[in-house]
Short mmCIF file of C-alpha atoms in Angstrom, two decimals:
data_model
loop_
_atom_site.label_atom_id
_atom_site.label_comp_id
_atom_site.label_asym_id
_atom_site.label_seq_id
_atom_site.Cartn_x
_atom_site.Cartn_y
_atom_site.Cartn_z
CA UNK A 1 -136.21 -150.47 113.39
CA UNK A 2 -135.48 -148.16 116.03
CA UNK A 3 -132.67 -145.55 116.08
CA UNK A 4 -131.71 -144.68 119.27
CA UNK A 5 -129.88 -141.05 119.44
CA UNK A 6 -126.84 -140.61 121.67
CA UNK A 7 -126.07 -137.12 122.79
CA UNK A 8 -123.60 -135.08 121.25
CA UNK A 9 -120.21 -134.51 123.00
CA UNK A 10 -119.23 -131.18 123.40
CA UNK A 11 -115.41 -130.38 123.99
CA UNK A 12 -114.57 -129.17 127.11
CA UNK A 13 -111.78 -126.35 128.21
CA UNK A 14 -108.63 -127.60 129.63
CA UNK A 15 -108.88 -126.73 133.48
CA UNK A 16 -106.97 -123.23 134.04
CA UNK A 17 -103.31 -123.55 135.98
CA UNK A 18 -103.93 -122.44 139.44
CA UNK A 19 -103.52 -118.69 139.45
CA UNK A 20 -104.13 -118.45 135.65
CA UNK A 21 -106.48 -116.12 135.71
CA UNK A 22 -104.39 -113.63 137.51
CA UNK A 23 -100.99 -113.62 134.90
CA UNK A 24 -101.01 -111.97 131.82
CA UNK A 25 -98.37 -112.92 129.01
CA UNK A 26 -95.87 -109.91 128.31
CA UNK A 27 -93.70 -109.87 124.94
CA UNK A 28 -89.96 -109.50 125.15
CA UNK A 29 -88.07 -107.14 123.62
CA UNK A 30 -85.05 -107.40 121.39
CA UNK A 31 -82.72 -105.43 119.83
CA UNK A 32 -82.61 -104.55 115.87
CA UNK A 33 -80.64 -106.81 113.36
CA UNK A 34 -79.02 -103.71 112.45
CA UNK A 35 -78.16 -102.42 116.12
CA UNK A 36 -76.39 -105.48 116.73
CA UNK A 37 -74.63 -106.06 113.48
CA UNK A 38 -73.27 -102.35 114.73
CA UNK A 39 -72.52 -103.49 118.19
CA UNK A 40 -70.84 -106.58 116.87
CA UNK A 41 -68.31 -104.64 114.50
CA UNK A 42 -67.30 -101.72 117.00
CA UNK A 43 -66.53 -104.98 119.57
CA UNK A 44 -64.49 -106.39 116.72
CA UNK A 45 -62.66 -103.55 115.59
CA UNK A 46 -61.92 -102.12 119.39
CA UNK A 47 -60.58 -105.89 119.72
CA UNK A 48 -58.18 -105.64 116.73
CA UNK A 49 -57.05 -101.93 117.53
CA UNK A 50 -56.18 -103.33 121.24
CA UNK A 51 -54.45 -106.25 120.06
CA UNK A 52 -52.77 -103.97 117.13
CA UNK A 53 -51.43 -101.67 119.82
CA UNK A 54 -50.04 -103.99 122.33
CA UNK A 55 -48.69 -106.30 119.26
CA UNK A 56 -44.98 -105.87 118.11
CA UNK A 57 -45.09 -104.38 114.91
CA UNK A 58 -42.02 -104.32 111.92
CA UNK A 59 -42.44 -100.64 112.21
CA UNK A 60 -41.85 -100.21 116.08
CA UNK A 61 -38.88 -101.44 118.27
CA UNK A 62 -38.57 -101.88 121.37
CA UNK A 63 -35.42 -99.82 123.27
CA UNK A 64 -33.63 -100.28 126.12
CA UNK A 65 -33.49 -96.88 127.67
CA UNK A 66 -29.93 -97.29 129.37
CA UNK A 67 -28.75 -97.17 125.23
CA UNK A 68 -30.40 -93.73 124.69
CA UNK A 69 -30.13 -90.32 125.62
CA UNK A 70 -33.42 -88.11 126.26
CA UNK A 71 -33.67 -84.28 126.40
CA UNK A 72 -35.90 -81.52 127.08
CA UNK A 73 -36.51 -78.64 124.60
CA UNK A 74 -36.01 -75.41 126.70
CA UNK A 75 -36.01 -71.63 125.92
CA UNK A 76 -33.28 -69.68 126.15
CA UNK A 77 -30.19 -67.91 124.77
CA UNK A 78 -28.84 -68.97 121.36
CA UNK A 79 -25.65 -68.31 120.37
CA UNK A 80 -24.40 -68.53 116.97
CA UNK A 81 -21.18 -69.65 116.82
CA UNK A 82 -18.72 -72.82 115.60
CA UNK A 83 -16.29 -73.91 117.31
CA UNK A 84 -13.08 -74.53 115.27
CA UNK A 85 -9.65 -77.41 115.68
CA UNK A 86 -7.18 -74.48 113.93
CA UNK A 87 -3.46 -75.37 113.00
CA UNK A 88 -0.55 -72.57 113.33
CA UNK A 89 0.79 -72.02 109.95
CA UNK A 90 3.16 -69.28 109.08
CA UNK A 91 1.17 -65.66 107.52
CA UNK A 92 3.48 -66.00 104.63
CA UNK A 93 5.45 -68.70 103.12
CA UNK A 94 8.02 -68.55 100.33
CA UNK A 95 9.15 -71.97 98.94
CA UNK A 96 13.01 -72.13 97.68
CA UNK A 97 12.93 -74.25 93.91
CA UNK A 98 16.15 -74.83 91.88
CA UNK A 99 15.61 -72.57 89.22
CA UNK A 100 18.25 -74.37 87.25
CA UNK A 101 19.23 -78.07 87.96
CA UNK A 102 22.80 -78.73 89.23
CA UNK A 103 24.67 -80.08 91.80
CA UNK A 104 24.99 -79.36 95.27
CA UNK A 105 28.74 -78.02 95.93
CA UNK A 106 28.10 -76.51 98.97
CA UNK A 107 25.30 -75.67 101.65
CA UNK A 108 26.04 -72.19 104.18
CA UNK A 109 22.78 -72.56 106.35
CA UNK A 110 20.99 -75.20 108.36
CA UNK A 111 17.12 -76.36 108.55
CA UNK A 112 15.51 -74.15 110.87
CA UNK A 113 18.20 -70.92 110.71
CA UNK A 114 17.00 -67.71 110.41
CA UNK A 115 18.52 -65.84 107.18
CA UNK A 116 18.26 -62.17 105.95
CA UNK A 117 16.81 -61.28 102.88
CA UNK A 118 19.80 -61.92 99.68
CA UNK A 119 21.96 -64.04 102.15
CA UNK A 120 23.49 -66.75 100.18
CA UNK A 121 21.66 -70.93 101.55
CA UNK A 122 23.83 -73.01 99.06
CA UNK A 123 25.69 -73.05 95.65
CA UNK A 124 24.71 -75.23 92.92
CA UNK A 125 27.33 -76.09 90.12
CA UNK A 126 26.42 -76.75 85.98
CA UNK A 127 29.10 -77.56 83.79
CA UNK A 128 26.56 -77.61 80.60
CA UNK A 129 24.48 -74.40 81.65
CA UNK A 130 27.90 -72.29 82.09
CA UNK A 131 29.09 -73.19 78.69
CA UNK A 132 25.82 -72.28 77.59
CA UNK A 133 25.31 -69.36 79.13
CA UNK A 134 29.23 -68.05 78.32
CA UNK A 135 28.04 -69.03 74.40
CA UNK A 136 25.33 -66.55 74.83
CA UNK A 137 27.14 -64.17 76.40
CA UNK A 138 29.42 -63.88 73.54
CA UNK A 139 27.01 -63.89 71.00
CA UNK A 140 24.95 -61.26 72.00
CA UNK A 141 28.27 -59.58 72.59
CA UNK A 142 29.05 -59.85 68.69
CA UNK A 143 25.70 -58.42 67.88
CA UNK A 144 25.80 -55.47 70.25
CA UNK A 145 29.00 -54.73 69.10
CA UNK A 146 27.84 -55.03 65.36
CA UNK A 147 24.61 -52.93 66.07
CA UNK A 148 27.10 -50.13 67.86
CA UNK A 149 29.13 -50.34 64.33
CA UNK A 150 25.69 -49.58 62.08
CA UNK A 151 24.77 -46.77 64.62
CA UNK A 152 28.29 -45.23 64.53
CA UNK A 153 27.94 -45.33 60.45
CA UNK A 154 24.78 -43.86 60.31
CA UNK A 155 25.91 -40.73 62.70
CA UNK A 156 28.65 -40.44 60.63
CA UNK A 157 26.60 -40.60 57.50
CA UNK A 158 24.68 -37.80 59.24
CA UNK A 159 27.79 -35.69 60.14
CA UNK A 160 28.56 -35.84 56.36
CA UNK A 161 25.37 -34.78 55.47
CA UNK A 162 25.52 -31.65 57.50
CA UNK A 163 29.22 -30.91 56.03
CA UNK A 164 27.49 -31.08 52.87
CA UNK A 165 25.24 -28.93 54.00
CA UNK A 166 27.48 -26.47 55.56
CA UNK A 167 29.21 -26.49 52.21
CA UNK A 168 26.26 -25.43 49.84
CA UNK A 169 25.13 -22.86 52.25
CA UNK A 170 28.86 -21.48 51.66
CA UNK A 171 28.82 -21.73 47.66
CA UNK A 172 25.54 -20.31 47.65
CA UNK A 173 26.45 -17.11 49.82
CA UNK A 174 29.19 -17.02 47.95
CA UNK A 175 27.30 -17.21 44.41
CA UNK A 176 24.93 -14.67 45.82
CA UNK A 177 27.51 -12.06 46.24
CA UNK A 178 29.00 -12.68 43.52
CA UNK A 179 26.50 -11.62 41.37
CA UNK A 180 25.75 -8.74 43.36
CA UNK A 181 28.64 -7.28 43.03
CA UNK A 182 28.99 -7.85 38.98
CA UNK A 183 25.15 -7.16 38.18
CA UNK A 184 25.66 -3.10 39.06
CA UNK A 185 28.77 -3.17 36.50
CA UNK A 186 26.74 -5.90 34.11
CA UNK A 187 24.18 -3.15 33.68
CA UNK A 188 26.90 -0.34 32.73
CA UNK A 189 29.29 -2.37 30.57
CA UNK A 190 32.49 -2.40 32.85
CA UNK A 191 31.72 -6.47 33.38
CA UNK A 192 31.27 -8.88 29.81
CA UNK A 193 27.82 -10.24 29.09
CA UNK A 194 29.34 -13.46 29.40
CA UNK A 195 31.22 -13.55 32.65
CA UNK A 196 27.70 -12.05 34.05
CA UNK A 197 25.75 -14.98 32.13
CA UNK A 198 27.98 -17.43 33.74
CA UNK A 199 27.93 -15.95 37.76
CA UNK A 200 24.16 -15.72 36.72
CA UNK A 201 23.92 -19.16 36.33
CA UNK A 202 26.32 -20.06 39.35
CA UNK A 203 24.18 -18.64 41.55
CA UNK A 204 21.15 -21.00 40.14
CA UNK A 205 23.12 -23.99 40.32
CA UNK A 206 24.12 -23.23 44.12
CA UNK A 207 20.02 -22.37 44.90
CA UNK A 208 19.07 -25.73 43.25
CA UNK A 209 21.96 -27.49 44.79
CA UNK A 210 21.57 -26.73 48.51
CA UNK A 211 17.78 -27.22 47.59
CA UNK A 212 18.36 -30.72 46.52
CA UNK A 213 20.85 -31.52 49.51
CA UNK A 214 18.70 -30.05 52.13
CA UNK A 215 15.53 -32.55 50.48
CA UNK A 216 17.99 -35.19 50.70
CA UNK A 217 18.94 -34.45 54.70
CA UNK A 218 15.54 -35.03 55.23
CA UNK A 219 15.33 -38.10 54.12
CA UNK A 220 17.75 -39.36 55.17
CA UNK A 221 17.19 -38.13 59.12
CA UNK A 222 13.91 -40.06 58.84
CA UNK A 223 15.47 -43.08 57.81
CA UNK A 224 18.14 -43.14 59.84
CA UNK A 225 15.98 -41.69 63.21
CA UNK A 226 13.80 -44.70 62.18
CA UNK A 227 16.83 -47.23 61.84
CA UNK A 228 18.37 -45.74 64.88
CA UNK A 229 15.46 -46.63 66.97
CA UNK A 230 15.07 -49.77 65.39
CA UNK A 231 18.55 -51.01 66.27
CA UNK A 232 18.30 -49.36 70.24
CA UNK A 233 15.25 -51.49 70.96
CA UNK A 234 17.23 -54.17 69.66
CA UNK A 235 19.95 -53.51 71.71
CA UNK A 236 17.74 -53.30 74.88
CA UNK A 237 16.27 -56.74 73.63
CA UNK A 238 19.67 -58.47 73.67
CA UNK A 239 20.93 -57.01 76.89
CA UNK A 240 17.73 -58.25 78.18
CA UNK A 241 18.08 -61.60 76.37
CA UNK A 242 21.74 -60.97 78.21
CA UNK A 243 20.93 -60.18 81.49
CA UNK A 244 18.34 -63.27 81.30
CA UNK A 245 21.78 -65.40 80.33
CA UNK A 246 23.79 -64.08 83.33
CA UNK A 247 20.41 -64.22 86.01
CA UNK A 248 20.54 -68.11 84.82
CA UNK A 249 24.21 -68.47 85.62
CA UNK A 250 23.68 -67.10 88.73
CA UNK A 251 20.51 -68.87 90.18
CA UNK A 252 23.14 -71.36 90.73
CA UNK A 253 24.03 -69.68 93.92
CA UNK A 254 20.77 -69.78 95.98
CA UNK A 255 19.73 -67.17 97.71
CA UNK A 256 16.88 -66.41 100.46
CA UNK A 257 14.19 -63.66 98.70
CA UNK A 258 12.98 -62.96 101.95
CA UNK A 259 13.67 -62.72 105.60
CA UNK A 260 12.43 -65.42 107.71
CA UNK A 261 13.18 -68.94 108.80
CA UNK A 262 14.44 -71.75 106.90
CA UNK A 263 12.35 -75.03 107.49
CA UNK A 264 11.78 -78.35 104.91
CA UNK A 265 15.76 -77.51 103.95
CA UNK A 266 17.64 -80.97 103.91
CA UNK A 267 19.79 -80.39 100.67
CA UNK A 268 23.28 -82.19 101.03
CA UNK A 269 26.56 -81.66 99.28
CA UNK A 270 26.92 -83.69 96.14
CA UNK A 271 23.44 -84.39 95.68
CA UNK A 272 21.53 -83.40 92.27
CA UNK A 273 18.84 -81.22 91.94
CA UNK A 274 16.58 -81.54 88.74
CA UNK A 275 15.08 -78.34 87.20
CA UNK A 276 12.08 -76.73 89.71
CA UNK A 277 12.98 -78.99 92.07
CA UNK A 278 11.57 -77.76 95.75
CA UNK A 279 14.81 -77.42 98.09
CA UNK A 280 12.65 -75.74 101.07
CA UNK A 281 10.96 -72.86 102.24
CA UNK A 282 11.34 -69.15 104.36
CA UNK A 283 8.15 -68.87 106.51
CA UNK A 284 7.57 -65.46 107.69
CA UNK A 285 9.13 -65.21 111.36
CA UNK A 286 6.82 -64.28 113.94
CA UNK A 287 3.89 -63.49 111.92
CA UNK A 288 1.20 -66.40 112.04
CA UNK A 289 -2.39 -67.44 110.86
CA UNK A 290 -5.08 -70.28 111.75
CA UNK A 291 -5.95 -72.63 108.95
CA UNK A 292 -9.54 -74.29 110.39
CA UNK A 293 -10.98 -76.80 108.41
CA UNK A 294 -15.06 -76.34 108.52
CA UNK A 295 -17.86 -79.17 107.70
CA UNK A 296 -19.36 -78.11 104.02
CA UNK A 297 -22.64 -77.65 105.87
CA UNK A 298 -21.69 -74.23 107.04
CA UNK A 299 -19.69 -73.23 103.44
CA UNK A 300 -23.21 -70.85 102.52
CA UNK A 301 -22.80 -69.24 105.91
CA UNK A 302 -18.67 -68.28 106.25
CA UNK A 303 -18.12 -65.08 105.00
CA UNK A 304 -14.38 -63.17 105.18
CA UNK A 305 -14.19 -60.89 107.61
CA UNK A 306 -16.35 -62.83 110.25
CA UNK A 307 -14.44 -62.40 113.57
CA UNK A 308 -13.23 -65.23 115.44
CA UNK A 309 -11.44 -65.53 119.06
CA UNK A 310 -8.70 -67.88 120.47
CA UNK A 311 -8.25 -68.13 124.04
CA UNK A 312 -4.31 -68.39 125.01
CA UNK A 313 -3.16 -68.94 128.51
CA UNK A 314 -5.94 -67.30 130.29
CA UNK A 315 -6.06 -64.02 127.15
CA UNK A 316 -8.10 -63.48 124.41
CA UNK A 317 -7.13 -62.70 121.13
CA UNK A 318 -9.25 -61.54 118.43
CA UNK A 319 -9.30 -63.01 114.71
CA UNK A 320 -10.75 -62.03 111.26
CA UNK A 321 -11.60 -64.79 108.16
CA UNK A 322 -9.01 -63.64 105.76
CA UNK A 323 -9.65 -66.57 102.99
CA UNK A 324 -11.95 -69.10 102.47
CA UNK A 325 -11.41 -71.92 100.25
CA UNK A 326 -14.38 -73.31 98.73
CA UNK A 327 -12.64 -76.40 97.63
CA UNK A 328 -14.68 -79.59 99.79
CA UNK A 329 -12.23 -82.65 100.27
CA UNK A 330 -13.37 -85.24 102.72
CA UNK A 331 -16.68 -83.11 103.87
CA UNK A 332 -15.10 -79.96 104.49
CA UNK A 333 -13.09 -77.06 103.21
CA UNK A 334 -10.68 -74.95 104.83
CA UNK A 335 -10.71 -71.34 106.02
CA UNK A 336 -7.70 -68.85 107.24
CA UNK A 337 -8.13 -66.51 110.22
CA UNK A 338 -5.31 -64.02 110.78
CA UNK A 339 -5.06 -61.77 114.05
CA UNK A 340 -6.22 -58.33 114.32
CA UNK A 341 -4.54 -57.21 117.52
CA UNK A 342 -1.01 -59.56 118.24
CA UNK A 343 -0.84 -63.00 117.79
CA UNK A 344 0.03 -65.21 121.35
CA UNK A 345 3.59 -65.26 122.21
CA UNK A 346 5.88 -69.02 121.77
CA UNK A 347 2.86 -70.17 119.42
CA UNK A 348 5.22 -72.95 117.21
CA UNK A 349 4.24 -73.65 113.78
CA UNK A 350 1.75 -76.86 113.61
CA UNK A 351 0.62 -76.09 116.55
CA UNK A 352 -3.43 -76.84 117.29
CA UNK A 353 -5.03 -74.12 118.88
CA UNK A 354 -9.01 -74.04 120.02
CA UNK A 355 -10.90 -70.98 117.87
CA UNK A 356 -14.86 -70.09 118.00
CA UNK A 357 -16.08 -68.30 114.59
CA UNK A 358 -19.11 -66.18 115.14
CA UNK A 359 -21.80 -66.73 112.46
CA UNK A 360 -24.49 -64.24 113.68
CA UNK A 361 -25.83 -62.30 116.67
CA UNK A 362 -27.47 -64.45 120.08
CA UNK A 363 -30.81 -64.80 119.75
CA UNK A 364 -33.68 -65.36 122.63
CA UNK A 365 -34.95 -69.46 120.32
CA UNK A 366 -36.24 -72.53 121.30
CA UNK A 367 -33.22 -75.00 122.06
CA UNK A 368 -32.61 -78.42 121.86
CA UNK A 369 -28.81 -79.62 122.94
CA UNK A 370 -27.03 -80.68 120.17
CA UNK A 371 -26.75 -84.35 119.71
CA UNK A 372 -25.35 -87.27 116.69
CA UNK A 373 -29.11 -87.95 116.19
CA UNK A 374 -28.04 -84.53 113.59
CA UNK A 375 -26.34 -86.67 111.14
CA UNK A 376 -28.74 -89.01 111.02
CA UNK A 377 -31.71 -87.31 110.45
CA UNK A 378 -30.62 -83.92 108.96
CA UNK A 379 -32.57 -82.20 111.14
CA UNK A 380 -35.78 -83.01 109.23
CA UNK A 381 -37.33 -85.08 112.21
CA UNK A 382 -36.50 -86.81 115.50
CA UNK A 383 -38.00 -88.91 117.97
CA UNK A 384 -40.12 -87.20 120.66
CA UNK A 385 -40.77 -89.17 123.87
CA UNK A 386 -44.50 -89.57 124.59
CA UNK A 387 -45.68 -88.00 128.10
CA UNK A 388 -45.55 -91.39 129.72
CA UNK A 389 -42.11 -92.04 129.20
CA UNK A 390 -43.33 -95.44 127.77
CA UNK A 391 -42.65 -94.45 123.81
CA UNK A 392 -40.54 -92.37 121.54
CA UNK A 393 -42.74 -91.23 118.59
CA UNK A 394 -41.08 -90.20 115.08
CA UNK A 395 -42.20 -86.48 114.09
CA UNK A 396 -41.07 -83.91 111.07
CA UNK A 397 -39.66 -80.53 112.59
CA UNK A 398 -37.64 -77.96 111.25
CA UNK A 399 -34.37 -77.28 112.66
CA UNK A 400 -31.91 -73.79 112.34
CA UNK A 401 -28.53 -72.86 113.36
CA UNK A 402 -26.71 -74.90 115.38
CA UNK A 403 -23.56 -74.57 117.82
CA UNK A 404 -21.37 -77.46 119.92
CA UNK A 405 -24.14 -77.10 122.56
CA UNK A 406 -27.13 -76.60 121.13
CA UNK A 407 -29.67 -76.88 118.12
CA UNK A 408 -32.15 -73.82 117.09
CA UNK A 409 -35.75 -74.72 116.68
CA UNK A 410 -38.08 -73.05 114.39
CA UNK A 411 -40.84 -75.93 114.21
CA UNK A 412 -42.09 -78.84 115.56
CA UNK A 413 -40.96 -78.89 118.96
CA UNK A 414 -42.15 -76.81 121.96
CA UNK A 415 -40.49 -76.72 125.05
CA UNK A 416 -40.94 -79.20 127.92
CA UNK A 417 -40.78 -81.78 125.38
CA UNK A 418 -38.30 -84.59 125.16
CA UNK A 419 -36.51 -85.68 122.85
CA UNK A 420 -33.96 -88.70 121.77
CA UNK A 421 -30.65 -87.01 121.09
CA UNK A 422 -28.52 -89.97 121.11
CA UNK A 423 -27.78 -91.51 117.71
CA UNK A 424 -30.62 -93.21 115.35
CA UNK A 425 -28.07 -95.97 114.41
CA UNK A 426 -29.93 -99.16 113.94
CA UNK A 427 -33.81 -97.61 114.63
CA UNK A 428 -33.77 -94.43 112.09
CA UNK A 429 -36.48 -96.06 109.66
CA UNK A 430 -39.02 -96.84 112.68
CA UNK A 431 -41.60 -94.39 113.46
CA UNK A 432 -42.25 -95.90 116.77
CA UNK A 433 -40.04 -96.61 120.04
CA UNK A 434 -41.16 -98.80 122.88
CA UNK A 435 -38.88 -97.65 125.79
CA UNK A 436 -37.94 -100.43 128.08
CA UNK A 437 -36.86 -99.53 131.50
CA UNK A 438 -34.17 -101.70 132.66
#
């Protein structure tokens, strides 16, 4: 059997592309997984911060800016003053009460006269109080006249006393020569032992007598200088107690304490007046002060004697804060300013005059005009415009003094800025504005 062998195949190479032998195969190049993870976030977030920005937000609102007022912080002049809406009332003002209740019988003067001090405005009649007053009258009478009686006894009681006196000093003088003349003839015999014995003891009984009255004088001018005084000081307390009776009876006739002018006096006859009642008042005439009623704000800051002006028909007059009354009733308390050099002529009681108080000394400051955006803020931040015009951005500053024009700044602000001064009604709790032109 024959084998017949068949050549083995060899594999043959693919024919080479035209060219082929020229080209050479180059790798590309990428970027890291990490690069572009990087690359992929920054695009994000710059897409979310852009579409944040230009995205109404709850905290942002967008502002017409024909319903706002902008202004520019400045440097200048401050000064420190507040202006004041003062009414003319009279320096001093005595009010006319019915001391005792009664009725009207007859009235001398009319609301708005001008009366002298003690001139008589009306009379007052009181059937009861009279009677009263006449039953008093007569009973302290009795008792002065009883206390006059005691005193007249006990000066007589002292008269007697001094008699009594006068009368031992005699019996004892007496007595005393009396046994000087017998005590020489005693000793020789021309006088009896017994007649001697008996002027002897005369002249003891007179020592030991005037002795015991003068002990007894004594005693009896301390008590009696002791009653005596007793029974004047209550003789001065019923003429007071008196006098008090009669003053009563004759606050029925009213009269005007001071001099001045009547006003608030509409009494008529026949009508009754209750006890304290207020009939009127005398106001001072021609002599006038400012009462100014201040915001509470500036209550730490008025002092008295802080000067204040009032301009009058083309004249200034000078001022002084003469009371202040801390008392706060709606937001503010009141203040009175009295002139220091004349008051202006015709000024009528009620009247409203214009007054500026200075608080302090001008000061070179960073200003701001003063604006209602104040109240609603308290001066702890406002709204600054941005230098495009295009916002108003919410900032913290800190504010000082203020005046009607303008608003100190100590903080926050420099000047060239601008700021909203108009009120925050209805946008205070945004921190951002968008300003639309219109």
């Amino acid at each position: 059997m024959s084998v017949v062998s068949m050549p083995s195949e060899t594999p043959r190479a693919a024919a080479p592309t035209s060219g082929g032998a020229m080209d050479r195969v180059v790798a590309r190049k990428t970027l890291p997984l990490r690069a572009k993870i990087a690359l992929g976030a920054a695009g994000a977030i710059a897409l979310i911060g852009t579409a944040w920005y230009y995205m109404p937000s709850s905290n942002s609102q967008t502002l017409p800016t024909d319903r706002i007022v902008v202004s520019t912080v400045s440097q200048g002049r401050f000064d420190d003053f507040l202006p004041l809406r003062a009414r003319v009332t009279p320096l001093i003002t005595v009010y006319l009460d019915a001391i005792e209740g009664g009725r009207v019988e007859e009235v001398l003067v009319e609301d708005g006269a001008t009366v002298q001090k003690g001139q008589l405005l009306a009379r007052l009649s009181n059937a009861e109080l009279q009677l009263s007053v006449l039953a008093r009258q007569t009973e302290v009478t009795q008792q002065l006249n009883s206390m006059r009686s005691q005193e007249l006894a006990l000066s007589q009681n002292r008269l007697t006393n001094n008699r009594a006196m006068l009368e031992a000093d005699l019996d004892l003088k007496k007595a005393q020569r009396q046994y000087e003349r017998e005590a020489p003839l005693a000793a020789r015999g021309f006088v009896a032992g017994r007649t001697f014995a008996d002027t002897r003891d005369d002249l003891s009984y007179q020592r030991d007598r005037r002795a015991v009255l003068a002990r007894t004088q004594q005693t009896d001018e301390r008590l009696q200088t002791s009653q005596l005084a007793q029974l004047r000081a209550s003789a001065e307390t019923l003429q007071s107690s008196l006098g008090v009776a009669r003053a009563s009876l004759e606050a029925l006739n009213l009269r005007a304490p001071v001099a001045g002018t009547v006003s608030a006096f509409s009494i008529q006859v026949g009508q009754s007046m209750a006890r304290g009642e207020r009939l009127g008042q005398i106001d001072s005439p021609g002599r006038n002060k400012l009462v100014a009623g201040i915001d509470e704000f500036y209550l730490p800051r008025v002092q008295l004697g802080q000067t204040a002006t009032v301009d009058w028909n083309g004249k200034s007059y000078r001022m002084k804060v003469a009371k202040i009354y801390p008392t706060v009733r709606n937001g503010q308390f009141e203040i009175d300013l009295q002139f220091l050099d004349g008051e202006p002529p015709q000024i009528q009681r009620g009247q409203t005059l214009q007054a500026k108080l200075t608080l302090g000394d001008p000061v070179r400051a960073r200003l701001i005009p003063n604006g209602s955006f104040y109240n609603d803020t308290g001066g702890a931040w406002v709204f600054v415009v941005t230098p495009d015009g295009g916002e108003a951005v919410k900032r913290a500053v800190r504010l000082g003094r203020r005046n009607a024009d303008y608003i100190e700044i100590l903080d926050g602000l420099e000047p060239g800025e601008q700021v909203l001064t108009s009120p925050y009604t209805g946008f205070a709790d945004k921190d951002r504005l968008v300003l639309e032109k219109k």
